């Protein structure tokens, strides 16, 4: 059992390293963007950002949507025909059953790309319920996929929409996890300072 776990861990590390090498510009942008966002909007708690919290979050959300459009539409070359794949989870079959690493990287890329969207949308709208992130990410991803189909800029597929929504939902979850940690720390820090 331990040997199987060790093999899976090594393969996961190898896969993540390959992903970072393959998509280094996207990973660098998203890592810096999310880190700086969390740093300025939550950890430093600068008075200026507290006053303009919602407008700054909305501006960051717009930047994230523009980045998504750039990485999925604007840098692609136009193809000769409209291409689509309507079978759900076909890319997962290619990755898991046929061992195609390229499809695995694409799946992970589509999830990672929408992670900041879910995180920042939740912060920008303050009381952003799960269904709002679900529908918003579904709408944005659907628009991107339709644009790719109409303008022949890539493959329209339901798997991409699923992966994008999954990434946004992961961002929503992480936002709430971090917020719950922040709330738990507040009473402890106030009791430390009061004594």
PDB file of N, CA and C in Angstrom, residues 68-144:
ATOM      1  N   UNK A  68      -8.380  35.669 -18.746  1.00  0.00           N
ATOM      2  CA  UNK A  68      -8.998  34.425 -19.228  1.00  0.00           C
ATOM      3  C   UNK A  68      -9.228  34.517 -20.737  1.00  0.00           C
ATOM      4  N   UNK A  69      -9.789  35.646 -21.179  1.00  0.00           N
ATOM      5  CA  UNK A  69     -10.041  35.841 -22.617  1.00  0.00           C
ATOM      6  C   UNK A  69      -8.732  35.808 -23.402  1.00  0.00           C
ATOM      7  N   UNK A  70      -7.687  36.435 -22.857  1.00  0.00           N
ATOM      8  CA  UNK A  70      -6.397  36.457 -23.540  1.00  0.00           C
ATOM      9  C   UNK A  70      -5.837  35.047 -23.706  1.00  0.00           C
ATOM     10  N   UNK A  71      -5.827  34.289 -22.611  1.00  0.00           N
ATOM     11  CA  UNK A  71      -5.213  32.959 -22.663  1.00  0.00           C
ATOM     12  C   UNK A  71      -6.057  31.935 -23.423  1.00  0.00           C
ATOM     13  N   UNK A  72      -7.355  32.207 -23.607  1.00  0.00           N
ATOM     14  CA  UNK A  72      -8.202  31.214 -24.276  1.00  0.00           C
ATOM     15  C   UNK A  72      -8.637  31.596 -25.686  1.00  0.00           C
ATOM     16  N   UNK A  73      -8.585  32.904 -26.002  1.00  0.00           N
ATOM     17  CA  UNK A  73      -9.090  33.336 -27.308  1.00  0.00           C
ATOM     18  C   UNK A  73      -8.060  34.133 -28.103  1.00  0.00           C
ATOM     19  N   UNK A  74      -7.546  35.212 -27.530  1.00  0.00           N
ATOM     20  CA  UNK A  74      -6.794  36.201 -28.306  1.00  0.00           C
ATOM     21  C   UNK A  74      -5.458  35.715 -28.873  1.00  0.00           C
ATOM     22  N   UNK A  75      -4.817  34.778 -28.211  1.00  0.00           N
ATOM     23  CA  UNK A  75      -3.508  34.367 -28.720  1.00  0.00           C
ATOM     24  C   UNK A  75      -3.597  33.198 -29.700  1.00  0.00           C
ATOM     25  N   UNK A  76      -4.793  32.716 -29.944  1.00  0.00           N
ATOM     26  CA  UNK A  76      -4.960  31.560 -30.830  1.00  0.00           C
ATOM     27  C   UNK A  76      -5.096  31.979 -32.289  1.00  0.00           C
ATOM     28  N   UNK A  77      -4.644  31.099 -33.149  1.00  0.00           N
ATOM     29  CA  UNK A  77      -4.792  31.337 -34.590  1.00  0.00           C
ATOM     30  C   UNK A  77      -6.099  30.732 -35.067  1.00  0.00           C
ATOM     31  N   UNK A  78      -6.683  31.382 -36.048  1.00  0.00           N
ATOM     32  CA  UNK A  78      -7.961  30.911 -36.571  1.00  0.00           C
ATOM     33  C   UNK A  78      -7.766  29.642 -37.392  1.00  0.00           C
ATOM     34  N   UNK A  79      -8.643  28.684 -37.149  1.00  0.00           N
ATOM     35  CA  UNK A  79      -8.591  27.425 -37.880  1.00  0.00           C
ATOM     36  C   UNK A  79      -9.416  27.485 -39.160  1.00  0.00           C
ATOM     37  N   UNK A  80      -9.449  26.373 -39.871  1.00  0.00           N
ATOM     38  CA  UNK A  80     -10.170  26.334 -41.146  1.00  0.00           C
ATOM     39  C   UNK A  80     -11.626  25.953 -40.985  1.00  0.00           C
ATOM     40  N   UNK A  81     -11.942  25.245 -39.879  1.00  0.00           N
ATOM     41  CA  UNK A  81     -13.325  24.793 -39.703  1.00  0.00           C
ATOM     42  C   UNK A  81     -13.758  24.922 -38.244  1.00  0.00           C
ATOM     43  N   UNK A  82     -15.059  24.811 -38.043  1.00  0.00           N
ATOM     44  CA  UNK A  82     -15.623  24.830 -36.694  1.00  0.00           C
ATOM     45  C   UNK A  82     -15.464  23.433 -36.099  1.00  0.00           C
ATOM     46  N   UNK A  83     -14.755  23.341 -34.977  1.00  0.00           N
ATOM     47  CA  UNK A  83     -14.531  22.031 -34.377  1.00  0.00           C
ATOM     48  C   UNK A  83     -15.179  21.962 -32.998  1.00  0.00           C
ATOM     49  N   UNK A  84     -15.707  20.807 -32.678  1.00  0.00           N
ATOM     50  CA  UNK A  84     -16.375  20.628 -31.387  1.00  0.00           C
ATOM     51  C   UNK A  84     -16.313  19.170 -30.963  1.00  0.00           C
ATOM     52  N   UNK A  85     -16.452  18.954 -29.662  1.00  0.00           N
ATOM     53  CA  UNK A  85     -16.518  17.612 -29.072  1.00  0.00           C
ATOM     54  C   UNK A  85     -17.601  17.665 -27.998  1.00  0.00           C
ATOM     55  N   UNK A  86     -18.698  16.977 -28.255  1.00  0.00           N
ATOM     56  CA  UNK A  86     -19.864  17.067 -27.371  1.00  0.00           C
ATOM     57  C   UNK A  86     -19.934  15.956 -26.322  1.00  0.00           C
ATOM     58  N   UNK A  87     -19.042  15.000 -26.392  1.00  0.00           N
ATOM     59  CA  UNK A  87     -19.046  13.926 -25.391  1.00  0.00           C
ATOM     60  C   UNK A  87     -18.436  14.448 -24.086  1.00  0.00           C
ATOM     61  N   UNK A  88     -19.191  14.311 -23.001  1.00  0.00           N
ATOM     62  CA  UNK A  88     -18.713  14.767 -21.699  1.00  0.00           C
ATOM     63  C   UNK A  88     -17.657  13.813 -21.156  1.00  0.00           C
ATOM     64  N   UNK A  89     -16.589  14.350 -20.614  1.00  0.00           N
ATOM     65  CA  UNK A  89     -15.463  13.629 -20.018  1.00  0.00           C
ATOM     66  C   UNK A  89     -14.624  12.845 -21.027  1.00  0.00           C
ATOM     67  N   UNK A  90     -14.699  13.217 -22.299  1.00  0.00           N
ATOM     68  CA  UNK A  90     -13.884  12.532 -23.295  1.00  0.00           C
ATOM     69  C   UNK A  90     -12.396  12.782 -23.058  1.00  0.00           C
ATOM     70  N   UNK A  91     -12.056  14.000 -22.601  1.00  0.00           N
ATOM     71  CA  UNK A  91     -10.640  14.312 -22.346  1.00  0.00           C
ATOM     72  C   UNK A  91     -10.117  13.554 -21.124  1.00  0.00           C
ATOM     73  N   UNK A  92     -10.992  13.294 -20.161  1.00  0.00           N
ATOM     74  CA  UNK A  92     -10.606  12.498 -18.988  1.00  0.00           C
ATOM     75  C   UNK A  92     -10.314  11.056 -19.400  1.00  0.00           C
ATOM     76  N   UNK A  93     -11.122  10.556 -20.324  1.00  0.00           N
ATOM     77  CA  UNK A  93     -10.875   9.193 -20.841  1.00  0.00           C
ATOM     78  C   UNK A  93      -9.523   9.116 -21.535  1.00  0.00           C
ATOM     79  N   UNK A  94      -9.240  10.143 -22.340  1.00  0.00           N
ATOM     80  CA  UNK A  94      -7.952  10.173 -23.051  1.00  0.00           C
ATOM     81  C   UNK A  94      -6.787  10.231 -22.065  1.00  0.00           C
ATOM     82  N   UNK A  95      -6.965  11.019 -21.002  1.00  0.00           N
ATOM     83  CA  UNK A  95      -5.904  11.195 -20.010  1.00  0.00           C
ATOM     84  C   UNK A  95      -5.731   9.952 -19.147  1.00  0.00           C
ATOM     85  N   UNK A  96      -6.818   9.470 -18.564  1.00  0.00           N
ATOM     86  CA  UNK A  96      -6.732   8.379 -17.588  1.00  0.00           C
ATOM     87  C   UNK A  96      -6.625   7.011 -18.258  1.00  0.00           C
ATOM     88  N   UNK A  97      -7.497   6.750 -19.227  1.00  0.00           N
ATOM     89  CA  UNK A  97      -7.529   5.417 -19.839  1.00  0.00           C
ATOM     90  C   UNK A  97      -6.452   5.222 -20.901  1.00  0.00           C
ATOM     91  N   UNK A  98      -6.174   6.283 -21.665  1.00  0.00           N
ATOM     92  CA  UNK A  98      -5.186   6.160 -22.743  1.00  0.00           C
ATOM     93  C   UNK A  98      -3.820   6.724 -22.361  1.00  0.00           C
ATOM     94  N   UNK A  99      -3.732   7.360 -21.200  1.00  0.00           N
ATOM     95  CA  UNK A  99      -2.438   7.855 -20.702  1.00  0.00           C
ATOM     96  C   UNK A  99      -1.894   9.068 -21.432  1.00  0.00           C
ATOM     97  N   UNK A 100      -2.776   9.879 -22.022  1.00  0.00           N
ATOM     98  CA  UNK A 100      -2.324  11.072 -22.744  1.00  0.00           C
ATOM     99  C   UNK A 100      -2.049  12.203 -21.752  1.00  0.00           C
ATOM    100  N   UNK A 101      -0.795  12.502 -21.537  1.00  0.00           N
ATOM    101  CA  UNK A 101      -0.385  13.544 -20.597  1.00  0.00           C
ATOM    102  C   UNK A 101      -0.861  14.914 -21.072  1.00  0.00           C
ATOM    103  N   UNK A 102      -0.876  15.144 -22.378  1.00  0.00           N
ATOM    104  CA  UNK A 102      -1.301  16.436 -22.929  1.00  0.00           C
ATOM    105  C   UNK A 102      -2.729  16.776 -22.512  1.00  0.00           C
ATOM    106  N   UNK A 103      -3.601  15.781 -22.517  1.00  0.00           N
ATOM    107  CA  UNK A 103      -4.987  16.028 -22.096  1.00  0.00           C
ATOM    108  C   UNK A 103      -5.061  16.303 -20.602  1.00  0.00           C
ATOM    109  N   UNK A 104      -4.247  15.620 -19.821  1.00  0.00           N
ATOM    110  CA  UNK A 104      -4.192  15.878 -18.381  1.00  0.00           C
ATOM    111  C   UNK A 104      -3.745  17.301 -18.086  1.00  0.00           C
ATOM    112  N   UNK A 105      -2.746  17.765 -18.821  1.00  0.00           N
ATOM    113  CA  UNK A 105      -2.255  19.136 -18.652  1.00  0.00           C
ATOM    114  C   UNK A 105      -3.329  20.156 -19.031  1.00  0.00           C
ATOM    115  N   UNK A 106      -4.058  19.862 -20.097  1.00  0.00           N
ATOM    116  CA  UNK A 106      -5.118  20.767 -20.532  1.00  0.00           C
ATOM    117  C   UNK A 106      -6.252  20.828 -19.510  1.00  0.00           C
ATOM    118  N   UNK A 107      -6.593  19.690 -18.932  1.00  0.00           N
ATOM    119  CA  UNK A 107      -7.631  19.643 -17.895  1.00  0.00           C
ATOM    120  C   UNK A 107      -7.215  20.505 -16.704  1.00  0.00           C
ATOM    121  N   UNK A 108      -6.003  20.283 -16.229  1.00  0.00           N
ATOM    122  CA  UNK A 108      -5.496  21.048 -15.085  1.00  0.00           C
ATOM    123  C   UNK A 108      -5.432  22.538 -15.423  1.00  0.00           C
ATOM    124  N   UNK A 109      -5.021  22.863 -16.631  1.00  0.00           N
ATOM    125  CA  UNK A 109      -4.922  24.248 -17.060  1.00  0.00           C
ATOM    126  C   UNK A 109      -6.274  24.944 -17.015  1.00  0.00           C
ATOM    127  N   UNK A 110      -7.313  24.272 -17.475  1.00  0.00           N
ATOM    128  CA  UNK A 110      -8.652  24.849 -17.469  1.00  0.00           C
ATOM    129  C   UNK A 110      -9.192  25.039 -16.055  1.00  0.00           C
ATOM    130  N   UNK A 111      -8.813  24.180 -15.147  1.00  0.00           N
ATOM    131  CA  UNK A 111      -9.223  24.322 -13.745  1.00  0.00           C
ATOM    132  C   UNK A 111      -8.489  25.492 -13.111  1.00  0.00           C
ATOM    133  N   UNK A 112      -7.178  25.532 -13.275  1.00  0.00           N
ATOM    134  CA  UNK A 112      -6.337  26.578 -12.677  1.00  0.00           C
ATOM    135  C   UNK A 112      -6.708  27.963 -13.202  1.00  0.00           C
ATOM    136  N   UNK A 113      -7.029  28.054 -14.482  1.00  0.00           N
ATOM    137  CA  UNK A 113      -7.346  29.332 -15.114  1.00  0.00           C
ATOM    138  C   UNK A 113      -8.534  30.029 -14.446  1.00  0.00           C
ATOM    139  N   UNK A 114      -9.521  29.259 -14.011  1.00  0.00           N
ATOM    140  CA  UNK A 114     -10.730  29.847 -13.422  1.00  0.00           C
ATOM    141  C   UNK A 114     -10.706  29.901 -11.900  1.00  0.00           C
ATOM    142  N   UNK A 115      -9.653  29.394 -11.275  1.00  0.00           N
ATOM    143  CA  UNK A 115      -9.570  29.451  -9.810  1.00  0.00           C
ATOM    144  C   UNK A 115      -9.649  30.889  -9.282  1.00  0.00           C
ATOM    145  N   UNK A 116      -8.847  31.843  -9.819  1.00  0.00           N
ATOM    146  CA  UNK A 116      -8.943  33.222  -9.323  1.00  0.00           C
ATOM    147  C   UNK A 116     -10.314  33.838  -9.574  1.00  0.00           C
ATOM    148  N   UNK A 117     -10.974  33.437 -10.641  1.00  0.00           N
ATOM    149  CA  UNK A 117     -12.305  33.967 -10.949  1.00  0.00           C
ATOM    150  C   UNK A 117     -13.270  33.680  -9.804  1.00  0.00           C
ATOM    151  N   UNK A 118     -13.302  32.441  -9.354  1.00  0.00           N
ATOM    152  CA  UNK A 118     -14.193  32.072  -8.248  1.00  0.00           C
ATOM    153  C   UNK A 118     -13.815  32.755  -6.953  1.00  0.00           C
ATOM    154  N   UNK A 119     -12.511  32.861  -6.710  1.00  0.00           N
ATOM    155  CA  UNK A 119     -12.012  33.476  -5.475  1.00  0.00           C
ATOM    156  C   UNK A 119     -12.352  34.969  -5.440  1.00  0.00           C
ATOM    157  N   UNK A 120     -12.030  35.683  -6.509  1.00  0.00           N
ATOM    158  CA  UNK A 120     -12.210  37.132  -6.530  1.00  0.00           C
ATOM    159  C   UNK A 120     -13.681  37.507  -6.656  1.00  0.00           C
ATOM    160  N   UNK A 121     -14.455  36.736  -7.411  1.00  0.00           N
ATOM    161  CA  UNK A 121     -15.896  36.997  -7.523  1.00  0.00           C
ATOM    162  C   UNK A 121     -16.551  36.912  -6.145  1.00  0.00           C
ATOM    163  N   UNK A 122     -16.164  35.927  -5.375  1.00  0.00           N
ATOM    164  CA  UNK A 122     -16.704  35.748  -4.028  1.00  0.00           C
ATOM    165  C   UNK A 122     -16.350  36.939  -3.150  1.00  0.00           C
ATOM    166  N   UNK A 123     -15.135  37.439  -3.289  1.00  0.00           N
ATOM    167  CA  UNK A 123     -14.692  38.591  -2.509  1.00  0.00           C
ATOM    168  C   UNK A 123     -15.356  39.877  -3.004  1.00  0.00           C
ATOM    169  N   UNK A 124     -15.485  40.031  -4.306  1.00  0.00           N
ATOM    170  CA  UNK A 124     -16.042  41.263  -4.883  1.00  0.00           C
ATOM    171  C   UNK A 124     -17.516  41.435  -4.522  1.00  0.00           C
ATOM    172  N   UNK A 125     -18.257  40.354  -4.489  1.00  0.00           N
ATOM    173  CA  UNK A 125     -19.696  40.440  -4.210  1.00  0.00           C
ATOM    174  C   UNK A 125     -20.032  40.236  -2.734  1.00  0.00           C
ATOM    175  N   UNK A 126     -19.031  40.113  -1.914  1.00  0.00           N
ATOM    176  CA  UNK A 126     -19.183  39.912  -0.460  1.00  0.00           C
ATOM    177  C   UNK A 126     -20.002  38.661  -0.144  1.00  0.00           C
ATOM    178  N   UNK A 127     -21.310  38.759  -0.271  1.00  0.00           N
ATOM    179  CA  UNK A 127     -22.169  37.606   0.039  1.00  0.00           C
ATOM    180  C   UNK A 127     -22.487  36.866  -1.246  1.00  0.00           C
ATOM    181  N   UNK A 128     -21.502  36.246  -1.786  1.00  0.00           N
ATOM    182  CA  UNK A 128     -21.658  35.544  -3.064  1.00  0.00           C
ATOM    183  C   UNK A 128     -21.953  34.071  -2.795  1.00  0.00           C
ATOM    184  N   UNK A 129     -23.190  33.651  -3.017  1.00  0.00           N
ATOM    185  CA  UNK A 129     -23.518  32.248  -2.754  1.00  0.00           C
ATOM    186  C   UNK A 129     -22.889  31.307  -3.784  1.00  0.00           C
ATOM    187  N   UNK A 130     -22.882  30.060  -3.445  1.00  0.00           N
ATOM    188  CA  UNK A 130     -22.305  29.024  -4.299  1.00  0.00           C
ATOM    189  C   UNK A 130     -22.928  29.048  -5.692  1.00  0.00           C
ATOM    190  N   UNK A 131     -24.258  29.148  -5.734  1.00  0.00           N
ATOM    191  CA  UNK A 131     -24.946  29.098  -7.032  1.00  0.00           C
ATOM    192  C   UNK A 131     -24.551  30.260  -7.933  1.00  0.00           C
ATOM    193  N   UNK A 132     -24.229  31.436  -7.344  1.00  0.00           N
ATOM    194  CA  UNK A 132     -23.837  32.600  -8.146  1.00  0.00           C
ATOM    195  C   UNK A 132     -22.492  32.360  -8.832  1.00  0.00           C
ATOM    196  N   UNK A 133     -21.544  31.753  -8.097  1.00  0.00           N
ATOM    197  CA  UNK A 133     -20.238  31.414  -8.686  1.00  0.00           C
ATOM    198  C   UNK A 133     -20.422  30.357  -9.760  1.00  0.00           C
ATOM    199  N   UNK A 134     -21.274  29.394  -9.474  1.00  0.00           N
ATOM    200  CA  UNK A 134     -21.545  28.316 -10.425  1.00  0.00           C
ATOM    201  C   UNK A 134     -22.105  28.879 -11.727  1.00  0.00           C
ATOM    202  N   UNK A 135     -23.135  29.717 -11.627  1.00  0.00           N
ATOM    203  CA  UNK A 135     -23.771  30.270 -12.828  1.00  0.00           C
ATOM    204  C   UNK A 135     -22.868  31.264 -13.558  1.00  0.00           C
ATOM    205  N   UNK A 136     -22.140  32.099 -12.797  1.00  0.00           N
ATOM    206  CA  UNK A 136     -21.245  33.089 -13.425  1.00  0.00           C
ATOM    207  C   UNK A 136     -20.125  32.412 -14.202  1.00  0.00           C
ATOM    208  N   UNK A 137     -19.497  31.425 -13.582  1.00  0.00           N
ATOM    209  CA  UNK A 137     -18.403  30.711 -14.259  1.00  0.00           C
ATOM    210  C   UNK A 137     -18.929  29.920 -15.457  1.00  0.00           C
ATOM    211  N   UNK A 138     -20.134  29.386 -15.314  1.00  0.00           N
ATOM    212  CA  UNK A 138     -20.767  28.668 -16.424  1.00  0.00           C
ATOM    213  C   UNK A 138     -21.021  29.625 -17.598  1.00  0.00           C
ATOM    214  N   UNK A 139     -21.492  30.830 -17.290  1.00  0.00           N
ATOM    215  CA  UNK A 139     -21.772  31.826 -18.334  1.00  0.00           C
ATOM    216  C   UNK A 139     -20.485  32.289 -19.018  1.00  0.00           C
ATOM    217  N   UNK A 140     -19.455  32.632 -18.233  1.00  0.00           N
ATOM    218  CA  UNK A 140     -18.183  33.107 -18.810  1.00  0.00           C
ATOM    219  C   UNK A 140     -17.539  32.010 -19.646  1.00  0.00           C
ATOM    220  N   UNK A 141     -17.488  30.808 -19.095  1.00  0.00           N
ATOM    221  CA  UNK A 141     -16.883  29.686 -19.816  1.00  0.00           C
ATOM    222  C   UNK A 141     -17.669  29.350 -21.081  1.00  0.00           C
ATOM    223  N   UNK A 142     -18.996  29.372 -20.969  1.00  0.00           N
ATOM    224  CA  UNK A 142     -19.843  29.110 -22.139  1.00  0.00           C
ATOM    225  C   UNK A 142     -19.615  30.127 -23.242  1.00  0.00           C
ATOM    226  N   UNK A 143     -19.470  31.413 -22.866  1.00  0.00           N
ATOM    227  CA  UNK A 143     -19.191  32.475 -23.853  1.00  0.00           C
ATOM    228  C   UNK A 143     -17.847  32.245 -24.544  1.00  0.00           C
ATOM    229  N   UNK A 144     -16.859  31.840 -23.758  1.00  0.00           N
ATOM    230  CA  UNK A 144     -15.529  31.580 -24.327  1.00  0.00           C
ATOM    231  C   UNK A 144     -15.586  30.413 -25.308  1.00  0.00           C
TER     232      UNK A 144
END
